[in-house]
mmCIF file of C-alpha atoms in Angstrom:
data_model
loop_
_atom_site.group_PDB
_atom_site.id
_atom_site.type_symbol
_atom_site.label_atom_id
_atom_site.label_comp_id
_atom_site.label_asym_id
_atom_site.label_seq_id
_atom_site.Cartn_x
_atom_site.Cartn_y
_atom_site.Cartn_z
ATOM 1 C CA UNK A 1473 -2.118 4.463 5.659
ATOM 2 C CA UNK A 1474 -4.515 6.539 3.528
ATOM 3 C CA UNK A 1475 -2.207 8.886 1.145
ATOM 4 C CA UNK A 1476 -4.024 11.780 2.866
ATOM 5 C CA UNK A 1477 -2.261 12.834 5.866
ATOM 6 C CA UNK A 1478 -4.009 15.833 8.158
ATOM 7 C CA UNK A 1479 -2.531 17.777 10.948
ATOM 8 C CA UNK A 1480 -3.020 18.526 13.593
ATOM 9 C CA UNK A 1481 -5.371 15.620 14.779
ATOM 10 C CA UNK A 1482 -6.892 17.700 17.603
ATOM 11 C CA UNK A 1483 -6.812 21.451 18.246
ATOM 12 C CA UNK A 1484 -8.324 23.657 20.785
ATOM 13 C CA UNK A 1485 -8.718 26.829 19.961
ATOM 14 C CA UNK A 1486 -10.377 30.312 21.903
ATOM 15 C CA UNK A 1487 -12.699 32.417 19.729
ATOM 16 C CA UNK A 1488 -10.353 35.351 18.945
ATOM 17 C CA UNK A 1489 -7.424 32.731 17.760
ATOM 18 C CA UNK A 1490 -5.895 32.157 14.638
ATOM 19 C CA UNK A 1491 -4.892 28.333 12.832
ATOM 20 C CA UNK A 1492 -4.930 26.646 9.788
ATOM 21 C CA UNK A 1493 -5.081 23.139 9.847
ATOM 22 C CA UNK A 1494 -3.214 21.034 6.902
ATOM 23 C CA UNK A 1495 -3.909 18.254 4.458
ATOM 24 C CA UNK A 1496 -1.130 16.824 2.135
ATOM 25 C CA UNK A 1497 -1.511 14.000 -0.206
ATOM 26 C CA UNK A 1498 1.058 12.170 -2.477
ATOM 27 C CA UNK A 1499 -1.542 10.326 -4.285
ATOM 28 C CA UNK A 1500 -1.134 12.223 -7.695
ATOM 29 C CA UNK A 1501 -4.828 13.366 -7.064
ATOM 30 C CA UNK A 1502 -6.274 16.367 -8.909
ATOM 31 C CA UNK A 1503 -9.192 17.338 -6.616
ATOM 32 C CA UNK A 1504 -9.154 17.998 -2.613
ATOM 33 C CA UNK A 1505 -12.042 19.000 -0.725
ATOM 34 C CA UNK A 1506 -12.764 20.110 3.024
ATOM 35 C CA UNK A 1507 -15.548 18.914 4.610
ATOM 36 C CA UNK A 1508 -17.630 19.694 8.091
ATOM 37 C CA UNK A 1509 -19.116 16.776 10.250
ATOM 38 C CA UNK A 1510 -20.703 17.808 13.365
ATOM 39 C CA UNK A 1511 -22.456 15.157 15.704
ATOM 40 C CA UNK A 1512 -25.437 13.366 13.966
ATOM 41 C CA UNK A 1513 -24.896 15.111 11.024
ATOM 42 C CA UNK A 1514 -23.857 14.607 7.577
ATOM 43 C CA UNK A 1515 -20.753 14.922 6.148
ATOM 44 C CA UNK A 1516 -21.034 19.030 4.770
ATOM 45 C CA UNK A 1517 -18.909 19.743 1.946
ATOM 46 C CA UNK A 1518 -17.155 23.329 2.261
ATOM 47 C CA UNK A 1519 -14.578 23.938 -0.404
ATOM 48 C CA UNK A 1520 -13.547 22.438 -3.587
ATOM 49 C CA UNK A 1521 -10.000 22.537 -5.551
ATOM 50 C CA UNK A 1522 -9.923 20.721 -8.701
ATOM 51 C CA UNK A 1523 -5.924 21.726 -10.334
ATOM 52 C CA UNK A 1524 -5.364 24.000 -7.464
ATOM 53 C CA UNK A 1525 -8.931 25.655 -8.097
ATOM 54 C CA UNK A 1526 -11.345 26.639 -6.640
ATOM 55 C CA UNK A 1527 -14.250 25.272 -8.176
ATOM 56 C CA UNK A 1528 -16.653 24.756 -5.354
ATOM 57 C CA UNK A 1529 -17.530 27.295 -2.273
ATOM 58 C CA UNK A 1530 -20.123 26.071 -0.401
ATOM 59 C CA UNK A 1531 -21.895 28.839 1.652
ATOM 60 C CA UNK A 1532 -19.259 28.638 4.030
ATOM 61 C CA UNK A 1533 -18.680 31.754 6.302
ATOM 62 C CA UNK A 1534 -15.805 34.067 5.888
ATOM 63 C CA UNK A 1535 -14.114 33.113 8.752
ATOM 64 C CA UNK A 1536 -13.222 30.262 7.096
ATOM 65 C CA UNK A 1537 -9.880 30.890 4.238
ATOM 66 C CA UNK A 1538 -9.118 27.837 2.213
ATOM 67 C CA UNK A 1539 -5.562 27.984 -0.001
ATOM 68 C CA UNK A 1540 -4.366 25.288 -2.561
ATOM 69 C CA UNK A 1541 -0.538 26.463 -3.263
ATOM 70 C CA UNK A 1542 -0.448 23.111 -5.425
ATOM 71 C CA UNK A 1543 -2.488 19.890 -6.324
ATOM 72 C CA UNK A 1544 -0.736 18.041 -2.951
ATOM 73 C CA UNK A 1545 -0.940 20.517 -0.531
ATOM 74 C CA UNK A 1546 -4.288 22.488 1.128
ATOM 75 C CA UNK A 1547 -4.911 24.571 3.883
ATOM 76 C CA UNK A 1548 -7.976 25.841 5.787
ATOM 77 C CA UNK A 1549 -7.136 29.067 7.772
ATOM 78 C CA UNK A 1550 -9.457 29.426 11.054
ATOM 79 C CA UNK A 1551 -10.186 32.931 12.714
ATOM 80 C CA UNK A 1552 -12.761 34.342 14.856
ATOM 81 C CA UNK A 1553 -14.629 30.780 14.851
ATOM 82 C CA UNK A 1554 -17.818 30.365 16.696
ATOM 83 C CA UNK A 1555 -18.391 27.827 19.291
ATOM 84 C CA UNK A 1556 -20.844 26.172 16.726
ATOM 85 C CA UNK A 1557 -17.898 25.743 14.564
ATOM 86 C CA UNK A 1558 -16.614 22.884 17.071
ATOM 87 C CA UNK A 1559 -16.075 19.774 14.742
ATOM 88 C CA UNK A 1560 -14.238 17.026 12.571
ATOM 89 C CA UNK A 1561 -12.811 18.479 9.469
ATOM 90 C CA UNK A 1562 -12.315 16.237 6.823
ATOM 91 C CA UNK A 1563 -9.845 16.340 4.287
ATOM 92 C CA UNK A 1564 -10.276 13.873 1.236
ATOM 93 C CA UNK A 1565 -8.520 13.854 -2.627
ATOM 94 C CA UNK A 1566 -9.821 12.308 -5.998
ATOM 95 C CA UNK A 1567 -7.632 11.841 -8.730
ATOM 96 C CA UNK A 1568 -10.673 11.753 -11.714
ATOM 97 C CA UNK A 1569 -14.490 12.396 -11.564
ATOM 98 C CA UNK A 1570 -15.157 8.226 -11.663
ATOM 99 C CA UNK A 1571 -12.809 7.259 -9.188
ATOM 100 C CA UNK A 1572 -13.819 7.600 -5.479
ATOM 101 C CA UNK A 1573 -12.484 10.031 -2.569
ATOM 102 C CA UNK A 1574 -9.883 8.798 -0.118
ATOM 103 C CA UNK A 1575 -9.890 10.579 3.258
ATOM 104 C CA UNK A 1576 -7.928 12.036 5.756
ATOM 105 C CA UNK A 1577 -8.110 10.813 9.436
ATOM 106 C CA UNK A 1578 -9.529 14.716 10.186
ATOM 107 C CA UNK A 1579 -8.827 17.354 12.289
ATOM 108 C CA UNK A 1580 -11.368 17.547 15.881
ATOM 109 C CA UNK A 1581 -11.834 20.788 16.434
ATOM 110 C CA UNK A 1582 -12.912 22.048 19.453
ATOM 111 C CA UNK A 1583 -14.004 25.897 20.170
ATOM 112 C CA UNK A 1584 -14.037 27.243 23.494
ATOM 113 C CA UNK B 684 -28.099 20.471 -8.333
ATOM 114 C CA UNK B 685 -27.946 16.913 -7.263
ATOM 115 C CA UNK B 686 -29.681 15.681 -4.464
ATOM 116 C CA UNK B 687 -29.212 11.792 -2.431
ATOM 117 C CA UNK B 688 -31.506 10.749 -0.071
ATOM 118 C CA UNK B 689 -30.628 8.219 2.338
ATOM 119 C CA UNK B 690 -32.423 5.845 4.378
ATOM 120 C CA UNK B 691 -32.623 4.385 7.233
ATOM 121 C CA UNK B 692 -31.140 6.698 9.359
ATOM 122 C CA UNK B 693 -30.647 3.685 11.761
ATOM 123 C CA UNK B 694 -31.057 0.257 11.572
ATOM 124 C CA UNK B 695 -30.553 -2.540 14.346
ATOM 125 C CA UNK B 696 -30.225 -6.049 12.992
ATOM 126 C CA UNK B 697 -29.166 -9.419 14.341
ATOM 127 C CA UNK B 698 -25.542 -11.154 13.871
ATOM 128 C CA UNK B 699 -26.106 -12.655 10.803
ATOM 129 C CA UNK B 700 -29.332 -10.893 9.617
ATOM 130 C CA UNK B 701 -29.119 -8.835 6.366
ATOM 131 C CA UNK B 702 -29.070 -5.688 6.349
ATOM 132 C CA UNK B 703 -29.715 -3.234 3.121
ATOM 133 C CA UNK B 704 -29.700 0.438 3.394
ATOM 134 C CA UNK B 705 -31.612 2.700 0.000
ATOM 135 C CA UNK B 706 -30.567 6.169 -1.783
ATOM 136 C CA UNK B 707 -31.985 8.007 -4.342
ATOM 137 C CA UNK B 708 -30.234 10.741 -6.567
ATOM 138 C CA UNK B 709 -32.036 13.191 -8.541
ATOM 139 C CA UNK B 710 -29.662 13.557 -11.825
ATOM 140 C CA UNK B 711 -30.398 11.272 -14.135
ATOM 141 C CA UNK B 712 -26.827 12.193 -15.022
ATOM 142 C CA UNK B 713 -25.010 10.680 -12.603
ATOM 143 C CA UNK B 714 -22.735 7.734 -13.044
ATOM 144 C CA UNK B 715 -20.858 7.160 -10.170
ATOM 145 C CA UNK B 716 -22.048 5.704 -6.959
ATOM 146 C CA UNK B 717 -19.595 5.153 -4.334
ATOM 147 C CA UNK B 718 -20.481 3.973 -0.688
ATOM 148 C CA UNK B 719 -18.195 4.559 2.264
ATOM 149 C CA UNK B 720 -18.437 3.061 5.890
ATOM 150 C CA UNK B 721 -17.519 5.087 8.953
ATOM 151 C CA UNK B 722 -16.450 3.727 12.205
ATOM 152 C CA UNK B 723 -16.931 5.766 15.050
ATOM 153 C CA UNK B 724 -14.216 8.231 15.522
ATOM 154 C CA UNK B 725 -12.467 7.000 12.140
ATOM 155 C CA UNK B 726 -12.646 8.563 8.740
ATOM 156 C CA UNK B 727 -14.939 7.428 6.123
ATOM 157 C CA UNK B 728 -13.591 4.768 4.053
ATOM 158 C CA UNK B 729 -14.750 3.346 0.903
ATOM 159 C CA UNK B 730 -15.999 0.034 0.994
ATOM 160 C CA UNK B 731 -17.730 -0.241 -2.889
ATOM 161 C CA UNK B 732 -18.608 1.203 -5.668
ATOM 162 C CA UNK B 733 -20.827 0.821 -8.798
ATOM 163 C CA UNK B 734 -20.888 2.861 -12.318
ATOM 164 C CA UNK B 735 -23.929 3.532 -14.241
ATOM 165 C CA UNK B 736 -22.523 0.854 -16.644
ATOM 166 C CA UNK B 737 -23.672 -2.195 -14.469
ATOM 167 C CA UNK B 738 -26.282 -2.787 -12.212
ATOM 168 C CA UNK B 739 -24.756 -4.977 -9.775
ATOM 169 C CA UNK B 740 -21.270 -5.406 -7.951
ATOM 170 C CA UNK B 741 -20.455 -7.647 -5.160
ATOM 171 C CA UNK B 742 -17.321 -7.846 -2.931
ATOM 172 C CA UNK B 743 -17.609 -10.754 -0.496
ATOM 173 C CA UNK B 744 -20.545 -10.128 1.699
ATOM 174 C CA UNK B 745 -21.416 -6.760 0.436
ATOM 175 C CA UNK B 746 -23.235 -5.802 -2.829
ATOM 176 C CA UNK B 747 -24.263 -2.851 -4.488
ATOM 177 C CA UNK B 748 -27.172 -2.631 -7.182
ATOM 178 C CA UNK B 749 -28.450 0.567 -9.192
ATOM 179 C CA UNK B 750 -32.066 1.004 -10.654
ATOM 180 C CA UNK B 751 -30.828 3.797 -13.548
ATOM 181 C CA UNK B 752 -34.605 4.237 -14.442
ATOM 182 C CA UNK B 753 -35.677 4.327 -10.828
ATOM 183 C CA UNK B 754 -32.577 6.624 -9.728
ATOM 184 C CA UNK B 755 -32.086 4.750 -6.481
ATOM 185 C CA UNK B 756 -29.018 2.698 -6.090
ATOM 186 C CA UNK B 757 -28.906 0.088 -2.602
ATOM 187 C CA UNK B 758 -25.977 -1.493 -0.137
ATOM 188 C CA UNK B 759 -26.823 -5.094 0.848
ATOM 189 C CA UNK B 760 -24.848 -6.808 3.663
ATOM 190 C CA UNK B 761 -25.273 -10.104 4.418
ATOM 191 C CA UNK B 762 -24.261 -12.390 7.331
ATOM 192 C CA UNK B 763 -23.674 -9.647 9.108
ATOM 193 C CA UNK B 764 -21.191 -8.918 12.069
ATOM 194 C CA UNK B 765 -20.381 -6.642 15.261
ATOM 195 C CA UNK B 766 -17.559 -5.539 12.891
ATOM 196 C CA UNK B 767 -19.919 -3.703 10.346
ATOM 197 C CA UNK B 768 -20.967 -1.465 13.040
ATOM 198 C CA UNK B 769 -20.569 2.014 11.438
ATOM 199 C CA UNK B 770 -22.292 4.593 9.890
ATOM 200 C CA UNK B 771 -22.684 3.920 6.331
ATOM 201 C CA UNK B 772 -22.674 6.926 3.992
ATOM 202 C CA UNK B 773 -24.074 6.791 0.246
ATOM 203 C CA UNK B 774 -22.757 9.299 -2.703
ATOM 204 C CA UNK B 775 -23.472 10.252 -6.107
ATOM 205 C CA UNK B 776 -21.482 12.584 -8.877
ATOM 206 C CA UNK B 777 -21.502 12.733 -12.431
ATOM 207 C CA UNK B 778 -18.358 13.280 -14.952
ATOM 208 C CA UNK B 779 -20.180 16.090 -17.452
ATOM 209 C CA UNK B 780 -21.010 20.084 -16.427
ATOM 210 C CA UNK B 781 -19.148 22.433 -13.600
ATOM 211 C CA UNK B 782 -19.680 20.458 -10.560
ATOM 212 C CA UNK B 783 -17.765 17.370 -12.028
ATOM 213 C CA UNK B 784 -15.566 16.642 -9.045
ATOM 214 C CA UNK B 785 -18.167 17.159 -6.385
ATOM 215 C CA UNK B 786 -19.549 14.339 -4.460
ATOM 216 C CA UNK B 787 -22.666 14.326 -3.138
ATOM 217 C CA UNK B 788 -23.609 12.363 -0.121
ATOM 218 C CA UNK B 789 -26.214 11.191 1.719
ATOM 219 C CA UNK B 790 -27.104 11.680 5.402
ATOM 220 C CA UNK B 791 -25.913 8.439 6.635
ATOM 221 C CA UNK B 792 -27.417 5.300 7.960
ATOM 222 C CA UNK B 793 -26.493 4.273 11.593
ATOM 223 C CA UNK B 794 -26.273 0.521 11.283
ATOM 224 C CA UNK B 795 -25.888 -1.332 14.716
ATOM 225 C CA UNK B 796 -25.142 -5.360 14.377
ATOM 226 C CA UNK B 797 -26.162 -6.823 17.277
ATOM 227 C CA UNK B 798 -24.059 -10.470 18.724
#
């Protein structure tokens, strides 16, 4: 059990579709992040929250919509993705600068 | 901003060979080096961690040491097994300045053990 739960665990999704994948942790953390990891490639960090804001914003294309109603609870709202979009997204929570991250299991997403 | 660098990106040893993988970081400011492991299709979990306060931390058959002056910080298995097949990922972050809950991580090091 890691604290962080993500759902769903798998989603396939057509181009023109609309989802938001979930992360929830009841770890007392202050910080949550999404990341991107594609095959052979490094973990890419997208988004930030640190006290439900937004403190980091990555480059990421519009397309992506991250929300952070509360320090437990964020969301990542998918539309119009691109096939190169296809990937694990990573969900992970800290609760102070010096301690480390703790992960989520992920969500694979798949774009056809 | 800060920057790790990471290497080997793979490395092949023997069941019970050593095996030590090398980052550098570019802020001198940084104090926190965590490393995680990732088994395929599993999420990257921590496995150790050092501060900028010590220079060496062991755990069993793992071990972390940092070079502050040198900025590179290193993971050092030994007796290694099947088990510690994984990709191992390096980070870096430092508690001062706007980015003080961002993580920075290295490409990853493919390690593959061997029997």
């Amino acid at each position: 059990e890691t604290g962080v739960t993500q759902t769903p665990r798998h989603l396939v999704m057509g181009m023109t579709n609309k989802k938001s994948l979930k992360c929830e942790q009841h770890l007392g953390h202050n910080a949550m992040y999404w990341y991107k990891q594609s095959a052979k490639k490094p973990l890419e960090l997208m988004f930030v929250y640190n006290f439900k804001e937004q403190t980091e914003n990555n480059s990421v294309p519009s397309r992506f919509s991250p929300e952070c109603p509360n320090s437990s609870h964020l969301f990542l709202h998918l539309h119009t993705l691109q096939p190169e979009d296809s990937a694990l997204y990573l969900c992970a929570s800290r609760r102070q600068v010096d301690q480390p991250q703790h992960f989520g299991d992920g969500t694979r997403l798949s774009i056809l | 901003g800060e920057n790790v660098e990471q290497h080997p990106s793979t490395l092949s040893v023997q069941e019970g060979d050593s095996a030590v993988i090398k980052c550098t970081y570019s802020d001198s400011a940084s104090n926190y080096f965590p490393w995680y492991k990732q088994e395929l299709g599993k999420r990257p979990q921590l496995i150790i961690d050092i501060r900028s306060n010590v220079g060496e931390k062991k755990d069993q058959r793992i071990a972390v040491t940092l070079n502050k002056t040198a900025k590179h910080f290193s993971l050092h298995i030994t007796e290694t097994q099947p088990e510690d097949s994984a990709v191992y990922f390096c980070a870096a972050t430092k508690n001062s300045g706007g980015s003080n809950y961002k993580l920075t991580f290295g490409k990853g090091t493919l390690l593959t053990v061997n029997p």
